CSV table of C-alpha atoms in Angstrom, one decimal:
chain,number,residue,atom,x,y,z
E,1,MET,CA,7.7,46.4,202.0
E,2,ASN,CA,5.9,48.3,204.4
E,3,PHE,CA,6.6,47.8,208.7
E,4,ASN,CA,3.4,44.9,208.7
E,5,GLU,CA,5.1,42.6,206.6
E,6,ILE,CA,8.7,42.7,208.3
E,7,ILE,CA,9.6,39.4,210.2
E,8,GLY,CA,11.0,40.6,213.9
E,9,HIS,CA,12.0,43.8,215.5
E,10,ASP,CA,9.2,44.7,216.6
E,11,ARG,CA,10.8,47.6,218.7
E,12,ILE,CA,12.3,48.8,216.1
E,13,ARG,CA,9.5,49.4,213.5
E,14,LYS,CA,7.6,50.8,216.5
E,15,ASN,CA,10.8,53.8,216.9
E,16,LEU,CA,10.6,54.8,213.6
E,17,SER,CA,7.2,54.3,213.3
E,18,ASP,CA,6.4,56.9,216.0
E,19,THR,CA,9.3,58.7,214.3
E,20,VAL,CA,7.1,59.0,210.5
E,21,LYS,CA,3.9,60.2,212.6
E,22,THR,CA,5.8,63.2,215.1
E,23,LYS,CA,6.9,63.9,211.3
E,24,LYS,CA,11.1,64.4,213.2
E,25,ILE,CA,13.3,62.5,210.8
E,26,SER,CA,16.5,62.8,211.3
E,27,HIS,CA,18.6,63.8,208.2
E,28,ALA,CA,20.8,60.3,208.8
E,29,TYR,CA,20.8,56.9,210.3
E,30,ILE,CA,22.3,53.9,210.8
E,31,PHE,CA,21.1,50.6,210.4
E,32,ASP,CA,23.4,47.5,211.7
E,33,GLY,CA,23.3,43.7,212.6
E,34,PRO,CA,24.6,40.5,210.6
E,35,SER,CA,23.1,39.9,206.6
E,36,GLY,CA,20.1,39.3,205.6
E,37,ILE,CA,17.7,39.9,209.0
E,38,GLY,CA,15.8,43.0,207.1
E,39,LYS,CA,18.1,45.8,207.6
E,40,GLU,CA,17.2,47.0,204.1
E,41,LYS,CA,13.6,46.1,204.0
E,42,THR,CA,13.2,47.7,207.3
E,43,ALA,CA,14.6,50.8,206.1
E,44,VAL,CA,12.7,50.4,202.3
E,45,ALA,CA,9.7,50.3,205.5
E,46,PHE,CA,10.3,53.5,206.7
E,47,ALA,CA,11.3,55.5,203.5
E,48,ARG,CA,8.2,54.1,202.2
E,49,GLY,CA,6.3,55.6,205.4
E,50,ILE,CA,8.2,58.4,205.6
E,51,LEU,CA,7.5,59.9,201.5
E,52,CYS,CA,3.0,58.0,202.1
E,53,GLU,CA,0.5,61.3,201.2
E,54,SER,CA,-1.3,59.9,204.3
E,55,TYR,CA,0.7,57.9,207.0
E,56,SER,CA,-1.8,56.8,209.9
E,57,GLU,CA,-0.7,53.5,211.2
E,58,ASN,CA,1.5,52.4,208.0
E,59,ILE,CA,1.4,53.2,204.2
E,60,CYS,CA,-1.6,54.2,203.2
E,61,GLY,CA,-1.2,52.2,199.8
E,62,GLU,CA,-3.1,54.4,198.0
E,63,CYS,CA,-1.3,57.9,197.1
E,64,ASN,CA,0.9,58.9,194.1
E,65,SER,CA,4.3,58.5,197.0
E,66,CYS,CA,3.0,54.4,197.7
E,67,ARG,CA,2.9,53.1,194.0
E,68,LEU,CA,5.8,54.3,193.5
E,69,THR,CA,7.6,53.2,195.9
E,70,LYS,CA,5.8,50.2,196.0
E,71,ASN,CA,7.7,49.6,192.9
E,72,LEU,CA,10.8,51.0,194.0
E,73,VAL,CA,10.4,53.3,191.1
E,74,HIS,CA,10.2,57.0,193.5
E,75,PRO,CA,12.1,59.0,192.2
E,76,ASP,CA,13.1,60.5,195.6
E,77,LEU,CA,14.2,56.6,196.8
E,78,LYS,CA,17.0,54.8,195.1
E,79,ILE,CA,18.9,52.0,197.4
E,80,LEU,CA,22.9,52.1,195.9
E,81,ASP,CA,25.2,49.4,196.3
E,82,LEU,CA,28.6,51.7,196.3
E,83,THR,CA,30.4,48.2,196.0
E,84,VAL,CA,28.7,47.5,192.6
E,85,ASP,CA,30.6,49.6,189.8
E,86,GLU,CA,29.5,50.2,186.5
E,87,ASP,CA,30.1,47.7,184.8
E,88,GLY,CA,27.8,45.6,187.3
E,89,LYS,CA,31.1,43.5,188.7
E,90,GLN,CA,31.8,43.2,192.7
E,91,LYS,CA,34.9,45.8,194.4
E,92,ALA,CA,36.1,45.5,197.7
E,93,SER,CA,35.5,48.3,199.2
E,94,ILE,CA,32.7,52.1,198.3
E,95,SER,CA,35.9,54.3,198.0
E,96,VAL,CA,36.5,58.5,197.6
E,97,GLU,CA,35.7,58.9,194.1
E,98,ALA,CA,32.2,57.0,194.4
E,99,ILE,CA,30.9,58.7,197.4
E,100,ARG,CA,32.3,62.5,195.6
E,101,SER,CA,30.3,60.8,193.1
E,102,PHE,CA,27.0,60.5,195.1
E,103,LYS,CA,27.3,64.0,197.0
E,104,GLN,CA,26.9,65.5,193.8
E,105,GLU,CA,23.6,64.1,193.4
E,106,VAL,CA,22.8,64.6,197.6
E,107,TYR,CA,22.5,68.3,196.8
E,108,LEU,CA,20.0,68.5,193.7
E,109,LYS,CA,16.7,69.4,195.3
E,110,PRO,CA,13.4,67.0,195.8
E,111,PHE,CA,11.6,65.4,192.5
E,112,TYR,CA,8.3,65.0,193.4
E,113,GLY,CA,7.2,65.5,196.9
E,114,GLY,CA,9.9,67.3,199.3
E,115,ARG,CA,12.2,65.2,200.8
E,116,LYS,CA,14.8,62.7,199.2
E,117,ILE,CA,15.9,60.1,200.9
E,118,TYR,CA,18.7,57.2,200.1
E,119,ILE,CA,19.8,54.1,201.3
E,120,LEU,CA,23.3,52.9,201.3
E,121,LYS,CA,23.5,49.4,201.6
E,122,ASN,CA,27.5,47.9,202.4
E,123,ALA,CA,28.2,50.8,204.4
E,124,GLU,CA,30.7,49.3,207.0
E,125,LYS,CA,33.1,48.9,203.5
E,126,MET,CA,33.6,52.4,202.9
E,127,THR,CA,37.3,53.3,203.0
E,128,THR,CA,38.0,55.9,205.8
E,129,GLU,CA,38.9,59.0,202.9
E,130,ALA,CA,35.2,57.9,201.5
E,131,GLN,CA,34.2,57.8,204.6
E,132,ASN,CA,35.4,61.7,205.3
E,133,ALA,CA,34.4,63.0,202.0
E,134,LEU,CA,31.0,61.7,203.4
E,135,LEU,CA,30.8,64.0,206.8
E,136,LYS,CA,30.8,66.7,205.2
E,137,VAL,CA,26.7,65.5,204.2
E,138,PHE,CA,26.7,65.1,207.7
E,139,GLU,CA,28.1,68.0,210.1
E,140,GLU,CA,25.9,69.8,207.0
E,141,PRO,CA,22.8,67.9,205.3
E,142,PRO,CA,20.2,69.9,203.2
E,143,SER,CA,17.3,70.4,204.9
E,144,TYR,CA,15.0,67.7,202.5
E,145,ILE,CA,17.9,64.8,202.6
E,146,THR,CA,17.1,61.3,204.6
E,147,ILE,CA,21.2,58.9,204.2
E,148,ILE,CA,20.4,55.2,206.0
E,149,LEU,CA,23.4,53.9,205.7
E,150,ILE,CA,23.2,50.3,205.9
E,151,CYS,CA,26.1,47.7,207.7
E,152,ASP,CA,27.1,45.3,209.4
E,153,GLY,CA,30.1,46.2,211.4
E,154,LEU,CA,29.4,49.7,213.2
E,155,THR,CA,32.8,49.9,214.1
E,156,ARG,CA,34.2,50.2,210.9
E,157,ILE,CA,32.4,52.9,211.0
E,158,LEU,CA,33.3,56.8,212.0
E,159,SER,CA,32.7,57.7,215.1
E,160,THR,CA,31.9,61.6,213.3
E,161,ILE,CA,29.9,60.2,211.7
E,162,ARG,CA,28.1,57.4,214.6
E,163,SER,CA,27.9,60.4,216.2
E,164,ARG,CA,26.8,62.4,213.3
E,165,ALA,CA,23.6,59.1,212.8
E,166,VAL,CA,20.4,57.9,215.5
E,167,ILE,CA,21.7,54.4,215.6
E,168,TYR,CA,19.1,51.0,215.8
E,169,LYS,CA,21.4,47.2,215.9
E,170,PHE,CA,19.8,44.2,214.6
E,171,PRO,CA,19.5,42.2,216.1
E,172,ALA,CA,19.5,38.2,215.2
E,173,LEU,CA,15.8,36.8,214.3
E,174,LYS,CA,14.9,34.1,217.3
E,175,PRO,CA,14.1,30.5,216.2
E,176,SER,CA,10.5,31.4,216.5
E,177,GLU,CA,10.0,34.2,213.9
E,178,LEU,CA,12.9,32.3,211.0
E,179,GLU,CA,10.3,29.8,211.3
E,180,SER,CA,7.0,32.6,211.8
E,181,TYR,CA,8.4,33.7,207.6
E,182,LEU,CA,8.4,30.3,206.3
E,183,ASP,CA,4.5,29.0,207.5
E,184,LYS,CA,4.0,32.3,205.8
E,185,TYR,CA,6.0,32.4,202.5
E,186,MET,CA,7.5,28.7,202.2
E,187,LYS,CA,4.9,26.9,204.0
E,188,ASP,CA,5.6,23.2,201.8
E,189,THR,CA,9.3,23.1,203.9
E,190,GLU,CA,10.1,20.7,205.6
E,191,ASN,CA,12.9,20.1,209.0
E,192,LYS,CA,11.2,24.2,210.3
E,193,LYS,CA,12.8,23.9,213.4
E,194,VAL,CA,15.8,22.9,213.0
E,195,TYR,CA,16.8,25.2,209.7
E,196,SER,CA,15.3,28.0,211.8
E,197,SER,CA,17.5,26.9,214.7
E,198,ILE,CA,20.4,26.6,212.2
E,199,SER,CA,20.8,29.5,210.8
E,200,GLY,CA,22.6,31.9,213.1
E,201,GLY,CA,18.8,34.3,213.2
E,202,SER,CA,19.4,35.5,209.0
E,203,ILE,CA,16.3,34.9,206.9
E,204,SER,CA,18.8,34.6,203.7
E,205,LYS,CA,21.3,32.2,205.7
E,206,MET,CA,18.3,30.3,206.0
E,207,ILE,CA,17.2,30.5,202.4
E,208,ASP,CA,20.1,29.3,201.1
E,209,LEU,CA,20.4,26.6,203.5
E,210,ILE,CA,16.8,25.4,202.2
E,211,SER,CA,18.2,25.7,198.2
E,212,ASP,CA,21.1,24.0,199.0
E,213,GLU,CA,19.1,19.8,198.9
E,214,GLU,CA,22.6,18.6,200.3
E,215,SER,CA,23.3,21.5,203.7
E,216,LEU,CA,21.7,19.1,206.8
E,217,GLU,CA,23.8,16.0,205.0
E,218,PHE,CA,26.7,18.0,205.1
E,219,ARG,CA,25.9,18.9,208.6
E,220,LYS,CA,24.9,15.6,210.2
E,221,LYS,CA,28.5,14.0,208.6
E,222,VAL,CA,30.5,17.4,209.7
E,223,LEU,CA,28.8,16.8,213.3
E,224,GLU,CA,29.2,12.9,213.2
E,225,GLY,CA,32.8,13.5,212.1
E,226,TYR,CA,33.1,15.5,215.2
E,227,THR,CA,31.5,13.2,218.2
E,228,LYS,CA,33.7,10.7,216.6
E,229,LEU,CA,36.7,13.4,217.9
E,230,ILE,CA,35.3,13.3,221.2
E,231,LYS,CA,34.0,9.6,221.7
E,232,ASP,CA,36.9,7.9,220.8
E,233,SER,CA,40.4,8.0,222.7
E,234,SER,CA,42.1,7.3,219.2
E,235,ARG,CA,44.0,9.9,217.4
E,236,ALA,CA,42.8,8.4,214.0
E,237,SER,CA,39.2,9.0,215.3
E,238,VAL,CA,40.7,13.0,214.1
E,239,SER,CA,39.7,11.5,210.0
E,240,ASN,CA,36.5,11.7,209.3
E,241,LEU,CA,36.0,15.8,210.4
E,242,PHE,CA,39.4,16.3,209.1
E,243,GLY,CA,38.4,14.1,205.3
E,244,SER,CA,35.0,17.4,206.1
E,245,PHE,CA,38.0,20.3,205.8
E,246,MET,CA,39.8,18.8,203.2
E,247,ASN,CA,37.3,18.2,201.1
E,248,SER,CA,34.9,21.6,201.4
E,249,GLN,CA,37.6,24.0,201.4
E,250,ASP,CA,35.2,27.0,200.8
E,251,LYS,CA,33.2,25.6,203.4
E,252,ALA,CA,36.4,25.8,206.6
E,253,ILE,CA,34.3,28.8,207.8
E,254,ASP,CA,30.5,27.4,207.9
E,255,ILE,CA,31.7,23.6,209.3
E,256,ILE,CA,33.9,25.3,212.0
E,257,ASN,CA,30.8,27.5,213.2
E,258,MET,CA,28.8,24.7,212.8
E,259,LEU,CA,31.5,22.6,215.3
E,260,THR,CA,31.1,25.8,217.6
E,261,LEU,CA,27.4,26.4,218.2
E,262,TYR,CA,27.3,22.4,218.5
E,263,THR,CA,30.2,23.2,221.1
E,264,ILE,CA,27.9,25.7,222.6
E,265,ASP,CA,25.2,23.9,222.7
E,266,ILE,CA,26.9,21.1,224.8
E,267,ALA,CA,27.4,24.1,227.4
E,268,TYR,CA,23.9,24.2,227.7
E,269,ILE,CA,23.2,21.1,228.1
E,270,LYS,CA,25.9,21.0,230.5
E,271,THR,CA,24.1,23.9,233.1
E,272,PHE,CA,20.5,22.5,231.7
E,273,ARG,CA,19.6,25.6,229.2
E,274,ASN,CA,18.3,23.2,226.8
E,275,GLU,CA,15.7,25.8,225.9
E,276,LEU,CA,18.5,27.7,223.8
E,277,VAL,CA,20.7,24.8,222.1
E,278,THR,CA,20.7,25.9,218.2
E,279,ASN,CA,21.0,22.0,217.0
E,280,VAL,CA,17.5,21.2,217.9
E,281,ASP,CA,17.3,17.7,216.2
E,282,MET,CA,20.4,16.6,218.1
E,283,SER,CA,19.3,17.4,221.7
E,284,GLY,CA,20.3,13.3,222.4
E,285,GLU,CA,23.6,13.1,221.3
E,286,LEU,CA,24.3,16.4,223.0
E,287,LYS,CA,23.5,15.3,225.7
E,288,THR,CA,25.8,12.2,225.7
E,289,MET,CA,28.5,15.4,224.6
E,290,ALA,CA,27.6,16.6,228.1
E,291,GLU,CA,28.3,14.1,230.3
E,292,LEU,CA,32.3,13.4,228.0
E,293,MET,CA,34.0,17.0,228.8
E,294,SER,CA,33.7,19.7,231.0
E,295,ILE,CA,32.8,23.7,231.6
E,296,GLU,CA,37.1,24.1,230.9
E,297,ASN,CA,36.8,21.1,228.0
E,298,ILE,CA,34.2,22.9,226.4
E,299,TYR,CA,36.1,26.8,227.3
E,300,ASN,CA,39.4,25.9,225.8
E,301,ILE,CA,37.9,24.0,222.8
E,302,GLU,CA,35.8,27.3,222.4
E,303,LYS,CA,39.5,29.0,222.3
E,304,LYS,CA,41.0,26.6,219.4
E,305,LEU,CA,38.5,26.3,217.4
E,306,SER,CA,38.5,30.4,217.5
E,307,ALA,CA,42.3,29.7,216.5
E,308,LEU,CA,41.3,28.1,213.7
E,309,TYR,CA,39.0,30.1,212.4
E,310,GLU,CA,41.8,32.8,212.1
E,311,ARG,CA,44.3,30.7,210.8
E,312,CYS,CA,41.8,29.9,207.4
E,313,MET,CA,41.2,33.4,207.1
E,314,SER,CA,44.9,34.7,207.3
E,315,ASN,CA,47.7,32.9,204.7
E,316,ALA,CA,48.8,30.3,207.5
E,317,ASN,CA,48.8,26.0,205.0
E,318,TYR,CA,45.6,25.0,205.5
E,319,LYS,CA,46.6,22.2,205.3
E,320,LEU,CA,48.2,22.2,208.4
E,321,ALA,CA,46.3,24.4,210.0
E,322,VAL,CA,43.6,21.5,210.1
E,323,VAL,CA,45.0,19.4,211.3
E,324,SER,CA,46.9,21.3,214.3
E,325,GLY,CA,43.3,22.5,215.0
E,326,LEU,CA,41.6,19.8,215.6
E,327,LEU,CA,44.7,17.6,217.1
E,328,LYS,CA,44.9,20.8,220.4
E,329,ILE,CA,40.8,19.3,219.9
E,330,TRP,CA,41.9,15.8,219.9
E,331,GLU,CA,44.1,16.7,223.1
E,332,GLU,CA,41.9,18.9,224.6
E,333,ILE,CA,39.5,16.1,225.4
E,334,HIS,CA,41.5,12.8,225.4
E,335,GLY,CA,45.5,14.5,226.7
């Protein structure tokens, strides 16, 4: 992986490339942003640039370090996921013990080059105790060390850690950038524009959707149930959408996200910002919905969907939460 292979994030890539060229490498970086948008790939490209023996506008690809980093076998580049234990089991958090063990390795000098680079994935999952244990390295780092924290949720990183690191906030990728990825790596994909629009700016989510052959059909069924609820003044109109929630409880959050994006799209259509629409294949239906709903309706429904999300994430009675949430949305339109 090098900078030229990364989709999007042009400004960040240029800044990191300039950093490598000037050799003004910090001891600590935080790459923050949603999952699946290229943070880890950018971190690897940055690390390869730092370790390259003849870096210009990009890695030379010929030196011994480049050959080693290409296959991620360079002894001075480590990518760690401390949420996975030695048996391969996933843990909910990164413990203070895991960070203490990591710190022991940090203080070993480089094997090959003049710098050691660690990329720590899921850094937002460090417990407070683990972060305080890591703080010592950030306060008094060895001269040869660079640590890159990959996280999805900067606010979960202690301010004492944040203040001692260079922070890059990675935005979600644009639909056009996701479509470029498909053109480059998955040329035979059908419905590229739809997949790139509904993936929330995440390459990994887009790939998951494409891999699930029923994903578009499921989305269609959910949104048909939603439009029926909006159009039909009978309380029974909630039944189709309720059925989707009941038959796919494991996808409840995905369903709520679909409904939220669709509701936002209605607002975009209503305010003549069609270029921002996510559900690009449903523009005709969205125009009909925009005629049936006021801006106040849309705003209130978004709040009700947010409340339903919170209830589904809590230990609330699932069936009751869904029935109550959908009826409140129905009442907003027809009550």
